[in-house]
PDB file of C-alpha atoms in Angstrom:
ATOM      1  CA  ALA A  77      38.054 -64.335 -49.613  1.00  0.00           C
ATOM      2  CA  ALA A  78      34.429 -63.434 -49.256  1.00  0.00           C
ATOM      3  CA  CYS A  79      32.979 -62.769 -45.722  1.00  0.00           C
ATOM      4  CA  GLY A  80      32.905 -66.062 -43.934  1.00  0.00           C
ATOM      5  CA  GLU A  81      35.460 -67.528 -45.766  1.00  0.00           C
ATOM      6  CA  THR A  82      38.370 -66.948 -43.729  1.00  0.00           C
ATOM      7  CA  GLY A  83      36.377 -66.526 -40.196  1.00  0.00           C
ATOM      8  CA  GLY A  84      36.464 -62.899 -40.168  1.00  0.00           C
ATOM      9  CA  CYS A  85      36.805 -59.865 -42.372  1.00  0.00           C
ATOM     10  CA  GLY A  86      36.365 -56.332 -42.342  1.00  0.00           C
ATOM     11  CA  ASP A  87      39.052 -53.859 -40.932  1.00  0.00           C
ATOM     12  CA  GLY A  88      38.513 -53.315 -37.326  1.00  0.00           C
ATOM     13  CA  ASP A  89      35.677 -50.701 -37.186  1.00  0.00           C
ATOM     14  CA  GLY A  90      32.707 -52.853 -36.428  1.00  0.00           C
ATOM     15  CA  TRP A  91      31.391 -53.086 -39.935  1.00  0.00           C
ATOM     16  CA  GLY A  92      33.233 -56.622 -40.995  1.00  0.00           C
ATOM     17  CA  CYS A  93      32.061 -60.551 -40.349  1.00  0.00           C
ATOM     18  CA  ARG A  94      32.988 -62.446 -37.501  1.00  0.00           C
ATOM     19  CA  GLY A  95      32.750 -66.265 -37.683  1.00  0.00           C
ATOM     20  CA  ASN A  96      31.997 -68.914 -40.087  1.00  0.00           C
ATOM     21  CA  THR A  97      28.274 -67.180 -42.008  1.00  0.00           C
ATOM     22  CA  GLY A  98      27.483 -70.233 -43.998  1.00  0.00           C
ATOM     23  CA  GLY A  99      29.130 -68.947 -46.775  1.00  0.00           C
ATOM     24  CA  THR A 100      26.244 -66.503 -47.532  1.00  0.00           C
ATOM     25  CA  GLY A 101      28.218 -63.677 -47.073  1.00  0.00           C
ATOM     26  CA  MET A 102      25.985 -62.291 -43.839  1.00  0.00           C
ATOM     27  CA  CYS A 103      27.859 -59.871 -42.072  1.00  0.00           C
ATOM     28  CA  ASP A 104      27.174 -59.447 -38.585  1.00  0.00           C
ATOM     29  CA  ILE A 105      26.782 -55.763 -38.335  1.00  0.00           C
ATOM     30  CA  TRP A 106      23.337 -55.809 -36.425  1.00  0.00           C
ATOM     31  CA  ARG A 107      25.154 -57.314 -33.221  1.00  0.00           C
ATOM     32  CA  LYS A 108      28.639 -55.031 -33.724  1.00  0.00           C
ATOM     33  CA  GLN A 109      29.024 -51.068 -32.889  1.00  0.00           C
ATOM     34  CA  THR A 110      25.340 -50.653 -31.346  1.00  0.00           C
ATOM     35  CA  ARG A 111      26.111 -46.974 -31.024  1.00  0.00           C
ATOM     36  CA  ARG A 112      26.589 -46.595 -34.949  1.00  0.00           C
ATOM     37  CA  TRP A 113      23.241 -47.990 -34.906  1.00  0.00           C
ATOM     38  CA  VAL A 114      21.225 -45.929 -32.430  1.00  0.00           C
ATOM     39  CA  LEU A 115      22.772 -42.980 -34.316  1.00  0.00           C
ATOM     40  CA  LEU A 116      21.640 -44.193 -37.503  1.00  0.00           C
ATOM     41  CA  LEU A 117      17.997 -44.755 -35.659  1.00  0.00           C
ATOM     42  CA  ALA A 118      17.962 -41.181 -34.166  1.00  0.00           C
ATOM     43  CA  VAL A 119      19.209 -39.620 -37.590  1.00  0.00           C
ATOM     44  CA  TRP A 120      16.674 -41.601 -39.534  1.00  0.00           C
ATOM     45  CA  GLU A 121      14.324 -40.594 -36.634  1.00  0.00           C
ATOM     46  CA  LEU A 122      14.844 -37.033 -37.124  1.00  0.00           C
ATOM     47  CA  VAL A 123      14.262 -37.235 -40.883  1.00  0.00           C
ATOM     48  CA  GLY A 124      10.670 -38.868 -40.559  1.00  0.00           C
ATOM     49  CA  LEU A 125       9.996 -36.233 -37.826  1.00  0.00           C
ATOM     50  CA  ALA A 126      10.990 -33.588 -39.945  1.00  0.00           C
ATOM     51  CA  LEU A 127       8.982 -35.038 -42.959  1.00  0.00           C
ATOM     52  CA  SER A 128       5.795 -35.124 -40.555  1.00  0.00           C
ATOM     53  CA  LEU A 129       5.506 -31.440 -40.011  1.00  0.00           C
ATOM     54  CA  VAL A 130       6.249 -31.003 -43.718  1.00  0.00           C
ATOM     55  CA  SER A 131       3.255 -33.196 -44.178  1.00  0.00           C
ATOM     56  CA  ALA A 132       1.376 -32.184 -41.680  1.00  0.00           C
ATOM     57  CA  THR A 133       1.986 -28.363 -42.729  1.00  0.00           C
ATOM     58  CA  HIS A 134       0.617 -29.655 -46.604  1.00  0.00           C
ATOM     59  CA  LEU A 135      -2.260 -31.374 -44.751  1.00  0.00           C
ATOM     60  CA  ARG A 136      -3.158 -28.149 -42.879  1.00  0.00           C
ATOM     61  CA  TYR A 137      -3.026 -25.966 -45.624  1.00  0.00           C
ATOM     62  CA  TRP A 138      -4.073 -28.261 -48.817  1.00  0.00           C
ATOM     63  CA  HIS A 139      -6.965 -26.238 -49.719  1.00  0.00           C
ATOM     64  CA  LYS A 140      -5.724 -22.883 -49.199  1.00  0.00           C
ATOM     65  CA  PRO A 141      -2.417 -22.511 -51.686  1.00  0.00           C
ATOM     66  CA  ASP A 142      -2.004 -18.640 -50.466  1.00  0.00           C
ATOM     67  CA  GLN A 143      -1.385 -19.567 -46.634  1.00  0.00           C
ATOM     68  CA  MET A 144       0.993 -22.727 -48.104  1.00  0.00           C
ATOM     69  CA  THR A 145       3.146 -20.201 -49.838  1.00  0.00           C
ATOM     70  CA  MET A 146       3.135 -17.973 -46.569  1.00  0.00           C
ATOM     71  CA  HIS A 147       4.567 -20.572 -45.163  1.00  0.00           C
ATOM     72  CA  ALA A 148       6.620 -21.959 -47.580  1.00  0.00           C
ATOM     73  CA  PRO A 149      10.126 -19.835 -46.984  1.00  0.00           C
ATOM     74  CA  TYR A 150      11.257 -21.771 -43.654  1.00  0.00           C
ATOM     75  CA  LEU A 151       9.153 -25.227 -44.171  1.00  0.00           C
ATOM     76  CA  PHE A 152      12.521 -26.875 -44.050  1.00  0.00           C
ATOM     77  CA  LEU A 153      13.970 -24.945 -41.238  1.00  0.00           C
ATOM     78  CA  ARG A 154      11.032 -25.299 -38.992  1.00  0.00           C
ATOM     79  CA  ALA A 155      10.903 -28.963 -39.866  1.00  0.00           C
ATOM     80  CA  LEU A 156      14.500 -29.390 -38.379  1.00  0.00           C
ATOM     81  CA  VAL A 157      13.771 -27.407 -35.650  1.00  0.00           C
ATOM     82  CA  PHE A 158      10.900 -29.570 -34.455  1.00  0.00           C
ATOM     83  CA  GLY A 159      12.686 -32.603 -35.468  1.00  0.00           C
ATOM     84  CA  VAL A 160      15.961 -31.800 -33.450  1.00  0.00           C
ATOM     85  CA  THR A 161      13.686 -30.712 -30.691  1.00  0.00           C
ATOM     86  CA  VAL A 162      11.764 -34.141 -30.316  1.00  0.00           C
ATOM     87  CA  VAL A 163      14.593 -36.410 -30.794  1.00  0.00           C
ATOM     88  CA  GLY A 164      16.557 -34.420 -28.310  1.00  0.00           C
ATOM     89  CA  ALA A 165      13.569 -35.024 -26.166  1.00  0.00           C
ATOM     90  CA  LEU A 166      13.394 -38.365 -26.975  1.00  0.00           C
ATOM     91  CA  ALA A 167      16.922 -38.607 -25.894  1.00  0.00           C
ATOM     92  CA  ALA A 168      16.660 -37.317 -22.915  1.00  0.00           C
ATOM     93  CA  LEU A 169      14.255 -40.038 -21.770  1.00  0.00           C
ATOM     94  CA  GLY A 170      17.245 -42.522 -22.504  1.00  0.00           C
ATOM     95  CA  LEU A 171      15.192 -44.040 -26.015  1.00  0.00           C
ATOM     96  CA  TYR A 172      18.508 -43.764 -27.855  1.00  0.00           C
ATOM     97  CA  GLN A 173      20.750 -46.082 -25.463  1.00  0.00           C
ATOM     98  CA  PRO A 174      22.586 -49.029 -27.113  1.00  0.00           C
ATOM     99  CA  ARG A 175      20.728 -51.385 -24.591  1.00  0.00           C
ATOM    100  CA  ILE A 176      17.277 -50.792 -23.296  1.00  0.00           C
ATOM    101  CA  ARG A 177      16.108 -53.580 -21.175  1.00  0.00           C
ATOM    102  CA  GLU A 178      12.457 -52.288 -20.636  1.00  0.00           C
ATOM    103  CA  ARG A 179       9.373 -53.911 -22.228  1.00  0.00           C
ATOM    104  CA  TRP A 180       7.656 -52.398 -25.243  1.00  0.00           C
ATOM    105  CA  ARG A 181       4.597 -51.087 -23.520  1.00  0.00           C
ATOM    106  CA  VAL A 182       7.065 -49.227 -21.268  1.00  0.00           C
ATOM    107  CA  LEU A 183       8.758 -47.780 -24.425  1.00  0.00           C
ATOM    108  CA  LEU A 184       5.485 -46.902 -25.800  1.00  0.00           C
ATOM    109  CA  VAL A 185       5.059 -44.574 -22.360  1.00  0.00           C
ATOM    110  CA  ARG A 186       8.675 -43.238 -22.565  1.00  0.00           C
ATOM    111  CA  GLN A 187       7.941 -42.101 -26.365  1.00  0.00           C
ATOM    112  CA  THR A 188       4.483 -40.669 -25.502  1.00  0.00           C
ATOM    113  CA  ILE A 189       6.450 -38.557 -22.947  1.00  0.00           C
ATOM    114  CA  GLY A 190       9.065 -37.709 -25.137  1.00  0.00           C
ATOM    115  CA  PHE A 191       6.739 -36.357 -27.529  1.00  0.00           C
ATOM    116  CA  ALA A 192       4.736 -34.250 -25.133  1.00  0.00           C
ATOM    117  CA  LEU A 193       7.814 -32.652 -24.087  1.00  0.00           C
ATOM    118  CA  GLY A 194       9.203 -32.159 -27.472  1.00  0.00           C
ATOM    119  CA  GLY A 195       5.905 -30.670 -28.792  1.00  0.00           C
ATOM    120  CA  ILE A 196       6.312 -28.335 -25.615  1.00  0.00           C
ATOM    121  CA  GLY A 197       9.936 -27.591 -26.296  1.00  0.00           C
ATOM    122  CA  ALA A 198       9.029 -27.098 -30.363  1.00  0.00           C
ATOM    123  CA  ALA A 199       6.113 -24.646 -28.989  1.00  0.00           C
ATOM    124  CA  MET A 200       8.478 -22.721 -27.116  1.00  0.00           C
ATOM    125  CA  LEU A 201      10.931 -22.166 -29.378  1.00  0.00           C
ATOM    126  CA  TYR A 202       8.349 -21.046 -32.081  1.00  0.00           C
ATOM    127  CA  SER A 203       7.485 -18.579 -29.688  1.00  0.00           C
ATOM    128  CA  ILE A 204      10.867 -17.444 -29.219  1.00  0.00           C
ATOM    129  CA  LEU A 205      11.534 -17.315 -32.798  1.00  0.00           C
ATOM    130  CA  PRO A 206       8.254 -15.652 -34.554  1.00  0.00           C
ATOM    131  CA  GLN A 207       9.948 -16.713 -38.049  1.00  0.00           C
ATOM    132  CA  LEU A 208       9.894 -20.218 -37.250  1.00  0.00           C
ATOM    133  CA  ASP A 209       6.256 -20.023 -35.789  1.00  0.00           C
ATOM    134  CA  VAL A 210       3.879 -23.189 -36.522  1.00  0.00           C
ATOM    135  CA  ALA A 211       0.190 -23.111 -35.886  1.00  0.00           C
ATOM    136  CA  ARG A 212      -0.695 -24.972 -33.147  1.00  0.00           C
ATOM    137  CA  ALA A 213      -3.409 -27.308 -35.258  1.00  0.00           C
ATOM    138  CA  THR A 214      -0.081 -27.802 -37.185  1.00  0.00           C
ATOM    139  CA  LEU A 215       1.983 -28.718 -34.330  1.00  0.00           C
ATOM    140  CA  ARG A 216      -0.390 -31.327 -33.109  1.00  0.00           C
ATOM    141  CA  LEU A 217      -1.032 -32.972 -36.252  1.00  0.00           C
ATOM    142  CA  ALA A 218       2.914 -33.172 -36.944  1.00  0.00           C
ATOM    143  CA  LEU A 219       2.892 -34.991 -33.813  1.00  0.00           C
ATOM    144  CA  LEU A 220       0.531 -37.307 -34.143  1.00  0.00           C
ATOM    145  CA  ILE A 221       1.658 -38.172 -37.684  1.00  0.00           C
ATOM    146  CA  ALA A 222       5.251 -38.410 -35.853  1.00  0.00           C
ATOM    147  CA  SER A 223       4.194 -40.650 -33.341  1.00  0.00           C
ATOM    148  CA  LEU A 224       2.714 -43.224 -35.579  1.00  0.00           C
ATOM    149  CA  ARG A 225       5.408 -43.241 -37.713  1.00  0.00           C
ATOM    150  CA  VAL A 226       8.119 -44.304 -34.819  1.00  0.00           C
ATOM    151  CA  ALA A 227       5.877 -46.536 -33.077  1.00  0.00           C
ATOM    152  CA  ALA A 228       5.112 -48.032 -36.414  1.00  0.00           C
ATOM    153  CA  PHE A 229       9.459 -48.253 -36.923  1.00  0.00           C
ATOM    154  CA  CYS A 230       9.954 -49.198 -33.367  1.00  0.00           C
ATOM    155  CA  VAL A 231       7.567 -52.118 -33.634  1.00  0.00           C
ATOM    156  CA  ILE A 232       8.951 -52.981 -37.227  1.00  0.00           C
ATOM    157  CA  CYS A 233      12.593 -52.941 -35.779  1.00  0.00           C
ATOM    158  CA  LEU A 234      11.323 -55.397 -32.693  1.00  0.00           C
ATOM    159  CA  ARG A 235      10.087 -57.758 -35.152  1.00  0.00           C
ATOM    160  CA  LEU A 236      13.042 -58.077 -37.259  1.00  0.00           C
ATOM    161  CA  TYR A 237      15.325 -57.871 -33.963  1.00  0.00           C
ATOM    162  CA  VAL A 238      13.398 -60.609 -32.038  1.00  0.00           C
ATOM    163  CA  GLY A 239      12.172 -62.561 -34.747  1.00  0.00           C
TER     164      GLY A 239
END
């Protein structure tokens, strides 16, 4: 039987359907197991943050191919460290909780503080590990790209969720 025809399906892991869906087969995964969705959001933002540093590095050195080849060997490791640091800062400020009750302005302030703390943490890590060093201008550009990307993603998700 398709989802919704029997009043529920799935294997009890939270990814099945619940209730009558009107024959559309639309599963109720948006309201079930919010921890999974929060984890998925954190991983998605980690990938976006890492890509932001890669993009910033390419933008910074687009006219200097010799500098780009010098930074290329550890670029993805640098991007991963940047993403983990910023996601860790955002998580420390409580942005990956299953239920957030604040308004979007408070969330924007928390994101701004999280990006500032993540940038400081990344700069500290880069100074401790010289192989992972990123130019300060590249780090600022990556933070700008990442903050715009995360804010846009947050607005899109809120529009989809709230309606």
